[in-house]
Coordinates of C-alpha atoms in Angstrom, one line a residue:
M1 CA 140.8 130.2 19.6
R2 CA 142.6 131.8 22.4
M3 CA 140.5 134.9 22.1
H4 CA 137.3 132.8 22.3
G5 CA 138.5 131.1 25.5
M6 CA 139.1 134.5 27.1
Q7 CA 135.7 135.7 26.1
V8 CA 134.1 132.6 27.6
H9 CA 136.1 133.1 30.8
L10 CA 135.0 136.8 30.9
I11 CA 131.4 135.8 30.4
Q12 CA 131.7 133.2 33.2
V13 CA 133.2 135.9 35.5
Q14 CA 130.4 138.3 34.6
H15 CA 127.8 135.7 35.2
S16 CA 129.3 134.7 38.5
W17 CA 129.4 138.4 39.6
F18 CA 125.8 138.9 38.4
S19 CA 124.6 135.8 40.3
V20 CA 126.3 137.0 43.5
T21 CA 124.8 140.4 43.1
V22 CA 121.3 139.0 42.5
R23 CA 121.6 136.8 45.6
R24 CA 122.8 139.8 47.7
M25 CA 119.9 141.9 46.5
A26 CA 117.5 139.1 47.3
A27 CA 119.0 138.7 50.8
K28 CA 118.7 142.5 51.4
Q29 CA 115.1 142.5 50.2
A30 CA 114.3 139.5 52.5
E31 CA 116.0 141.3 55.4
Q32 CA 114.1 144.5 54.6
A33 CA 110.8 142.6 54.6
L34 CA 111.6 141.2 58.0
V35 CA 112.4 144.7 59.4
E36 CA 109.2 146.1 57.9
Q37 CA 107.2 143.2 59.3
W38 CA 108.7 143.8 62.7
R39 CA 108.0 147.5 62.6
D40 CA 104.4 146.7 61.6
I41 CA 104.1 144.5 64.6
L42 CA 105.4 147.2 66.9
A43 CA 103.1 149.8 65.4
L44 CA 100.1 147.5 65.8
R45 CA 101.1 146.9 69.4
A46 CA 101.5 150.6 70.1
R47 CA 98.1 151.5 68.5
T48 CA 96.4 148.7 70.4
Q49 CA 98.0 149.7 73.7
C50 CA 96.9 153.3 73.2
E51 CA 93.3 152.3 72.3
L52 CA 93.2 150.0 75.4
D53 CA 94.5 152.7 77.6
R54 CA 91.9 155.1 76.2
V55 CA 88.8 152.9 76.7
L56 CA 90.0 151.5 80.0
H57 CA 90.6 154.9 81.4
D58 CA 86.8 155.3 81.9
H59 CA 87.0 152.4 84.3
G60 CA 90.0 153.8 86.2
L61 CA 92.5 151.4 84.6
C62 CA 95.2 151.3 82.0
A63 CA 96.1 148.3 79.8
S64 CA 98.8 147.1 82.2
D65 CA 96.4 147.2 85.2
F66 CA 93.9 145.1 83.2
E67 CA 96.5 142.6 82.2
V68 CA 97.3 142.0 85.9
L69 CA 93.6 141.6 86.8
D70 CA 93.1 139.3 83.8
V71 CA 96.0 137.1 84.8
L72 CA 94.7 136.8 88.3
A73 CA 91.2 136.2 87.2
G74 CA 92.3 133.2 85.1
R75 CA 93.9 131.2 87.9
R76 CA 92.2 129.0 90.5
A77 CA 94.6 127.6 93.1
A78 CA 94.3 124.4 95.0
K79 CA 92.3 125.9 97.9
G80 CA 89.8 127.6 95.6
T81 CA 91.5 131.0 95.7
R82 CA 93.1 132.6 92.7
S83 CA 96.6 133.9 93.3
Y84 CA 99.9 134.1 91.7
R85 CA 103.4 134.8 92.9
V86 CA 104.6 138.2 91.7
Q87 CA 107.3 136.4 89.7
E88 CA 104.7 134.3 87.9
I89 CA 102.8 137.5 87.0
S90 CA 105.9 139.1 85.6
E91 CA 106.4 136.1 83.4
R92 CA 103.0 136.6 81.9
I93 CA 103.0 140.3 81.4
H94 CA 105.8 142.4 80.0
L95 CA 106.8 144.8 82.8
S96 CA 110.0 145.0 84.8
Q97 CA 109.8 143.6 88.3
S98 CA 110.0 147.1 89.8
A99 CA 107.2 148.5 87.5
L100 CA 105.0 145.4 88.3
S101 CA 105.6 145.9 92.1
R102 CA 104.5 149.5 91.8
L103 CA 101.5 148.6 89.8
I104 CA 100.4 145.9 92.3
A105 CA 100.9 148.3 95.1
R106 CA 98.6 150.8 93.4
L107 CA 96.0 148.1 92.6
E108 CA 96.2 147.0 96.3
K109 CA 95.7 150.6 97.4
E110 CA 92.6 150.8 95.2
G111 CA 91.2 147.6 96.8
L112 CA 91.4 145.5 93.6
V113 CA 94.1 143.0 94.7
E114 CA 95.5 141.8 98.0
R115 CA 99.0 140.6 98.8
C116 CA 100.0 138.0 101.3
M117 CA 103.1 136.1 102.2
C118 CA 103.8 133.0 100.1
P119 CA 103.4 130.0 102.5
E120 CA 105.8 127.8 100.5
D121 CA 108.5 130.5 100.4
R122 CA 108.5 133.2 103.1
R123 CA 110.4 135.6 100.9
G124 CA 107.8 135.4 98.2
V125 CA 104.5 137.3 97.9
R126 CA 101.3 136.1 96.4
V127 CA 98.7 138.3 94.8
A128 CA 95.0 137.7 94.4
L129 CA 92.0 139.6 93.2
T130 CA 89.6 141.0 95.8
A131 CA 85.8 140.8 95.3
K132 CA 86.0 144.4 94.0
G133 CA 88.8 143.5 91.6
R134 CA 86.9 140.4 90.3
T135 CA 83.7 142.6 89.8
L136 CA 85.7 145.3 87.9
H137 CA 87.5 142.6 85.8
G138 CA 84.1 141.1 84.8
E139 CA 82.7 144.5 83.8
V140 CA 85.8 145.5 81.8
L141 CA 86.6 142.1 80.2
P142 CA 84.1 142.5 77.3
V143 CA 85.4 146.1 76.6
Q144 CA 89.0 144.9 76.5
R145 CA 88.2 141.9 74.3
A146 CA 86.2 144.1 71.9
V147 CA 89.2 146.4 71.5
L148 CA 91.5 143.4 70.8
A149 CA 89.1 141.9 68.3
R150 CA 88.7 145.3 66.4
M151 CA 92.4 146.2 66.5
L152 CA 93.8 142.8 65.6
A153 CA 91.2 142.2 62.9
D154 CA 92.1 145.5 61.2
G155 CA 95.8 144.8 61.6

């Protein structure tokens, strides 16, 4: 009888160890699936960014340039103008403040955007599309959207 009790206890210990091992393996597999999903997302983003840069290059733009134009084209302010504070743009696109400032300066030099002082905060700067920027955005919009549709449909 005593031997039987030890065997039962040993079986229980082995079962418990096996259950813990199976749970750990399942957790590792779930974690690995998350990591692989994350890497797939990063790879899709990189492929899409490269394709956007390639097709927009013919129009004198890169993907980040277009993102700024697109954000500005989508906003109509109270006075009928379309403008954003630089900080608002940075919240919508994923560039550092300094990179965005350089990009806006370049777009301004190309005559695509204009900067002006923010009337509600003298320290702030507002950015708006120029007529040239609005025209270019309208020409390039279908190209950019076609790339997005193709790349995101293929995954």
